[in-house]
PDB file of C-alpha atoms in Angstrom:
ATOM      1  CA  UNK A   1      -4.310   6.987  -5.511  1.00  0.00           C
ATOM      2  CA  UNK A   2      -7.266   9.333  -5.893  1.00  0.00           C
ATOM      3  CA  UNK A   3      -9.116   8.405  -9.098  1.00  0.00           C
ATOM      4  CA  UNK A   4     -12.071  10.781  -9.337  1.00  0.00           C
ATOM      5  CA  UNK A   5     -13.631  13.997  -8.048  1.00  0.00           C
ATOM      6  CA  UNK A   6     -15.693  12.221  -5.398  1.00  0.00           C
ATOM      7  CA  UNK A   7     -12.590  10.599  -3.904  1.00  0.00           C
ATOM      8  CA  UNK A   8     -10.799  13.956  -4.195  1.00  0.00           C
ATOM      9  CA  UNK A   9     -13.514  15.812  -2.264  1.00  0.00           C
ATOM     10  CA  UNK A  10     -13.582  13.061   0.366  1.00  0.00           C
ATOM     11  CA  UNK A  11      -9.806  13.251   0.703  1.00  0.00           C
ATOM     12  CA  UNK A  12      -9.906  17.032   1.185  1.00  0.00           C
ATOM     13  CA  UNK A  13     -12.505  16.579   3.931  1.00  0.00           C
ATOM     14  CA  UNK A  14     -10.399  13.855   5.551  1.00  0.00           C
ATOM     15  CA  UNK A  15      -7.278  16.042   5.474  1.00  0.00           C
ATOM     16  CA  UNK A  16      -9.152  18.789   7.321  1.00  0.00           C
ATOM     17  CA  UNK A  17     -10.696  16.309   9.781  1.00  0.00           C
ATOM     18  CA  UNK A  18      -7.345  14.612  10.446  1.00  0.00           C
ATOM     19  CA  UNK A  19      -5.698  17.977  11.046  1.00  0.00           C
ATOM     20  CA  UNK A  20      -8.382  18.885  13.569  1.00  0.00           C
ATOM     21  CA  UNK A  21      -8.154  15.465  15.212  1.00  0.00           C
ATOM     22  CA  UNK A  22      -4.379  15.831  15.539  1.00  0.00           C
ATOM     23  CA  UNK A  23      -4.822  19.176  17.285  1.00  0.00           C
ATOM     24  CA  UNK A  24      -7.394  17.664  19.655  1.00  0.00           C
ATOM     25  CA  UNK A  25      -5.205  14.664  20.444  1.00  0.00           C
ATOM     26  CA  UNK A  26      -2.202  16.868  21.202  1.00  0.00           C
ATOM     27  CA  UNK A  27      -4.277  19.020  23.539  1.00  0.00           C
ATOM     28  CA  UNK A  28      -5.630  15.920  25.270  1.00  0.00           C
ATOM     29  CA  UNK A  29      -2.177  14.403  25.683  1.00  0.00           C
ATOM     30  CA  UNK A  30      -0.827  17.649  27.124  1.00  0.00           C
ATOM     31  CA  UNK A  31      -3.769  17.806  29.552  1.00  0.00           C
ATOM     32  CA  UNK A  32      -3.026  14.216  30.598  1.00  0.00           C
ATOM     33  CA  UNK A  33       0.498  15.270  31.542  1.00  0.00           C
ATOM     34  CA  UNK A  34       2.495  13.756  28.692  1.00  0.00           C
ATOM     35  CA  UNK A  35       5.862  15.408  28.124  1.00  0.00           C
ATOM     36  CA  UNK A  36       6.603  17.244  24.891  1.00  0.00           C
ATOM     37  CA  UNK A  37       8.848  14.340  23.855  1.00  0.00           C
ATOM     38  CA  UNK A  38       6.071  11.816  24.486  1.00  0.00           C
ATOM     39  CA  UNK A  39       3.546  13.945  22.597  1.00  0.00           C
ATOM     40  CA  UNK A  40       5.986  14.201  19.675  1.00  0.00           C
ATOM     41  CA  UNK A  41       6.274  10.403  19.533  1.00  0.00           C
ATOM     42  CA  UNK A  42       2.509   9.986  19.713  1.00  0.00           C
ATOM     43  CA  UNK A  43       2.051  12.555  16.913  1.00  0.00           C
ATOM     44  CA  UNK A  44       4.356  10.782  14.449  1.00  0.00           C
ATOM     45  CA  UNK A  45       1.954   8.123  13.098  1.00  0.00           C
ATOM     46  CA  UNK A  46      -0.934  10.584  12.910  1.00  0.00           C
ATOM     47  CA  UNK A  47       1.200  13.146  11.105  1.00  0.00           C
ATOM     48  CA  UNK A  48       2.514  10.470   8.751  1.00  0.00           C
ATOM     49  CA  UNK A  49      -1.020   9.471   7.755  1.00  0.00           C
ATOM     50  CA  UNK A  50      -2.015  13.128   7.383  1.00  0.00           C
ATOM     51  CA  UNK A  51       1.005  13.865   5.172  1.00  0.00           C
ATOM     52  CA  UNK A  52       0.344  10.803   3.002  1.00  0.00           C
ATOM     53  CA  UNK A  53      -3.254  11.859   2.436  1.00  0.00           C
ATOM     54  CA  UNK A  54      -2.195  15.450   1.697  1.00  0.00           C
ATOM     55  CA  UNK A  55       0.339  14.104  -0.847  1.00  0.00           C
ATOM     56  CA  UNK A  56      -2.407  12.134  -2.594  1.00  0.00           C
ATOM     57  CA  UNK A  57      -4.513  15.304  -2.827  1.00  0.00           C
ATOM     58  CA  UNK A  58      -1.537  17.221  -4.197  1.00  0.00           C
ATOM     59  CA  UNK A  59      -0.796  14.468  -6.738  1.00  0.00           C
ATOM     60  CA  UNK A  60      -4.419  14.453  -7.952  1.00  0.00           C
ATOM     61  CA  UNK A  61      -4.365  18.232  -8.324  1.00  0.00           C
ATOM     62  CA  UNK A  62      -1.162  17.887 -10.356  1.00  0.00           C
ATOM     63  CA  UNK A  63      -2.797  15.306 -12.605  1.00  0.00           C
ATOM     64  CA  UNK A  64      -5.727  17.650 -13.188  1.00  0.00           C
ATOM     65  CA  UNK A  65      -3.165  20.223 -14.371  1.00  0.00           C
ATOM     66  CA  UNK A  66      -1.696  17.642 -16.751  1.00  0.00           C
ATOM     67  CA  UNK A  67       1.429  16.859 -14.721  1.00  0.00           C
ATOM     68  CA  UNK A  68       2.155  13.280 -15.762  1.00  0.00           C
ATOM     69  CA  UNK A  69       5.336  11.583 -14.574  1.00  0.00           C
ATOM     70  CA  UNK A  70       7.653   9.738 -16.940  1.00  0.00           C
ATOM     71  CA  UNK A  71       7.284   6.025 -17.397  1.00  0.00           C
ATOM     72  CA  UNK A  72      10.286   3.734 -17.011  1.00  0.00           C
ATOM     73  CA  UNK A  73      10.230   0.097 -18.182  1.00  0.00           C
ATOM     74  CA  UNK A  74       6.430   0.167 -18.110  1.00  0.00           C
ATOM     75  CA  UNK A  75       6.480   0.330 -14.292  1.00  0.00           C
ATOM     76  CA  UNK A  76       3.444   2.300 -13.208  1.00  0.00           C
ATOM     77  CA  UNK A  77       1.733   2.131 -16.612  1.00  0.00           C
ATOM     78  CA  UNK A  78      -1.642   1.702 -14.925  1.00  0.00           C
ATOM     79  CA  UNK A  79      -1.119   4.814 -12.805  1.00  0.00           C
ATOM     80  CA  UNK A  80      -0.093   6.710 -15.930  1.00  0.00           C
ATOM     81  CA  UNK A  81      -3.292   5.653 -17.736  1.00  0.00           C
ATOM     82  CA  UNK A  82      -5.403   6.727 -14.768  1.00  0.00           C
ATOM     83  CA  UNK A  83      -3.482  10.001 -14.566  1.00  0.00           C
ATOM     84  CA  UNK A  84      -3.993  10.649 -18.274  1.00  0.00           C
ATOM     85  CA  UNK A  85      -7.747  10.177 -17.896  1.00  0.00           C
ATOM     86  CA  UNK A  86      -7.774  12.633 -15.002  1.00  0.00           C
ATOM     87  CA  UNK A  87      -5.580  15.104 -16.910  1.00  0.00           C
ATOM     88  CA  UNK A  88      -7.981  14.936 -19.852  1.00  0.00           C
ATOM     89  CA  UNK A  89     -10.848  15.816 -17.506  1.00  0.00           C
ATOM     90  CA  UNK A  90     -12.607  12.586 -18.412  1.00  0.00           C
ATOM     91  CA  UNK A  91     -14.696  10.525 -15.997  1.00  0.00           C
ATOM     92  CA  UNK A  92     -14.571   6.752 -15.811  1.00  0.00           C
ATOM     93  CA  UNK A  93     -18.034   6.724 -17.386  1.00  0.00           C
ATOM     94  CA  UNK A  94     -16.891   8.845 -20.318  1.00  0.00           C
ATOM     95  CA  UNK A  95     -13.848   6.630 -20.872  1.00  0.00           C
ATOM     96  CA  UNK A  96     -16.056   3.540 -20.737  1.00  0.00           C
ATOM     97  CA  UNK A  97     -18.336   5.056 -23.385  1.00  0.00           C
ATOM     98  CA  UNK A  98     -15.341   5.805 -25.615  1.00  0.00           C
ATOM     99  CA  UNK A  99     -14.096   2.228 -25.186  1.00  0.00           C
ATOM    100  CA  UNK A 100     -17.547   0.688 -25.626  1.00  0.00           C
ATOM    101  CA  UNK A 101     -17.393  -1.103 -22.265  1.00  0.00           C
ATOM    102  CA  UNK A 102     -19.288  -0.891 -18.987  1.00  0.00           C
ATOM    103  CA  UNK A 103     -18.241   1.773 -16.499  1.00  0.00           C
ATOM    104  CA  UNK A 104     -17.712  -0.996 -13.940  1.00  0.00           C
ATOM    105  CA  UNK A 105     -15.051  -2.459 -16.245  1.00  0.00           C
ATOM    106  CA  UNK A 106     -13.070   0.799 -16.258  1.00  0.00           C
ATOM    107  CA  UNK A 107     -13.552   1.169 -12.506  1.00  0.00           C
ATOM    108  CA  UNK A 108     -12.263  -2.381 -11.923  1.00  0.00           C
ATOM    109  CA  UNK A 109      -9.303  -1.843 -14.279  1.00  0.00           C
ATOM    110  CA  UNK A 110      -8.358   1.360 -12.471  1.00  0.00           C
ATOM    111  CA  UNK A 111      -8.719  -0.211  -9.022  1.00  0.00           C
ATOM    112  CA  UNK A 112      -6.272  -2.880 -10.218  1.00  0.00           C
ATOM    113  CA  UNK A 113      -4.140  -0.168 -11.886  1.00  0.00           C
ATOM    114  CA  UNK A 114      -4.619  -1.977 -15.214  1.00  0.00           C
ATOM    115  CA  UNK A 115      -2.570  -4.953 -13.975  1.00  0.00           C
ATOM    116  CA  UNK A 116      -2.190  -7.528 -16.760  1.00  0.00           C
ATOM    117  CA  UNK A 117      -3.543  -5.221 -19.442  1.00  0.00           C
ATOM    118  CA  UNK A 118      -2.682  -6.139 -23.036  1.00  0.00           C
ATOM    119  CA  UNK A 119      -0.785  -3.845 -25.372  1.00  0.00           C
ATOM    120  CA  UNK A 120      -3.898  -3.742 -27.553  1.00  0.00           C
ATOM    121  CA  UNK A 121      -5.968  -2.545 -24.593  1.00  0.00           C
ATOM    122  CA  UNK A 122      -3.345   0.103 -23.714  1.00  0.00           C
ATOM    123  CA  UNK A 123      -3.559   1.391 -27.279  1.00  0.00           C
ATOM    124  CA  UNK A 124      -7.381   1.481 -27.143  1.00  0.00           C
ATOM    125  CA  UNK A 125      -7.271   3.466 -23.868  1.00  0.00           C
ATOM    126  CA  UNK A 126      -4.678   5.888 -25.272  1.00  0.00           C
ATOM    127  CA  UNK A 127      -6.780   6.373 -28.425  1.00  0.00           C
ATOM    128  CA  UNK A 128      -9.924   6.950 -26.350  1.00  0.00           C
ATOM    129  CA  UNK A 129      -8.040   9.561 -24.328  1.00  0.00           C
ATOM    130  CA  UNK A 130      -6.671  11.082 -27.546  1.00  0.00           C
ATOM    131  CA  UNK A 131      -3.148  10.722 -26.187  1.00  0.00           C
ATOM    132  CA  UNK A 132      -0.008   9.726 -28.024  1.00  0.00           C
ATOM    133  CA  UNK A 133       2.642   7.950 -25.970  1.00  0.00           C
ATOM    134  CA  UNK A 134       6.228   8.298 -27.186  1.00  0.00           C
ATOM    135  CA  UNK A 135       9.000   6.073 -25.886  1.00  0.00           C
ATOM    136  CA  UNK A 136      12.744   6.433 -25.691  1.00  0.00           C
ATOM    137  CA  UNK A 137      14.959   3.394 -25.277  1.00  0.00           C
ATOM    138  CA  UNK A 138      18.389   3.449 -23.622  1.00  0.00           C
ATOM    139  CA  UNK A 139      20.547   0.453 -24.491  1.00  0.00           C
ATOM    140  CA  UNK A 140      23.630  -0.226 -22.414  1.00  0.00           C
ATOM    141  CA  UNK A 141      26.674  -0.979 -24.604  1.00  0.00           C
ATOM    142  CA  UNK A 142      28.205  -4.459 -24.465  1.00  0.00           C
ATOM    143  CA  UNK A 143      31.817  -4.807 -23.277  1.00  0.00           C
ATOM    144  CA  UNK A 144      34.292  -7.105 -25.133  1.00  0.00           C
ATOM    145  CA  UNK A 145      33.130 -10.174 -23.140  1.00  0.00           C
ATOM    146  CA  UNK A 146      29.579  -9.671 -24.333  1.00  0.00           C
ATOM    147  CA  UNK A 147      28.325  -8.556 -20.924  1.00  0.00           C
ATOM    148  CA  UNK A 148      26.505  -5.330 -20.471  1.00  0.00           C
ATOM    149  CA  UNK A 149      28.833  -2.619 -19.187  1.00  0.00           C
ATOM    150  CA  UNK A 150      27.630  -1.282 -15.884  1.00  0.00           C
ATOM    151  CA  UNK A 151      29.012   1.619 -13.984  1.00  0.00           C
ATOM    152  CA  UNK A 152      29.986   0.708 -10.427  1.00  0.00           C
ATOM    153  CA  UNK A 153      27.366   1.536  -7.835  1.00  0.00           C
ATOM    154  CA  UNK A 154      28.211   4.650  -5.777  1.00  0.00           C
ATOM    155  CA  UNK A 155      29.378   3.777  -2.275  1.00  0.00           C
TER     156      UNK A 155
END
């Protein structure tokens, strides 16, 4: 996950460099006499890496536009907090100042995607970002035996 403008700029440069390297590799493989099928197989891992990096760039750009995904069962809470900071246009340093902690503390928390963070700390981060998080809870009804009713899985 791209967490700041420096990483974003580096990722953009890497996307361009990887694209150029892929072109060069394909030309080299063709010159070495590899068949189109062999070149296609050799391209797959390089293209996969390139696409993953391009997706990270796209995701960061979405966060900067305020596109935050929904949170389910608190999975990905750390990524949401990082995304909210990015969407607010706030640097790690600015967030640290708002929280009254060292920038290295915010950097470490974000590297660990806020793993193990307390509810109190989540609230402090949300307040510092001037964000209000609203939750919606879905409760599955109980059947007569007291078990949760579950729809059968699609085949």
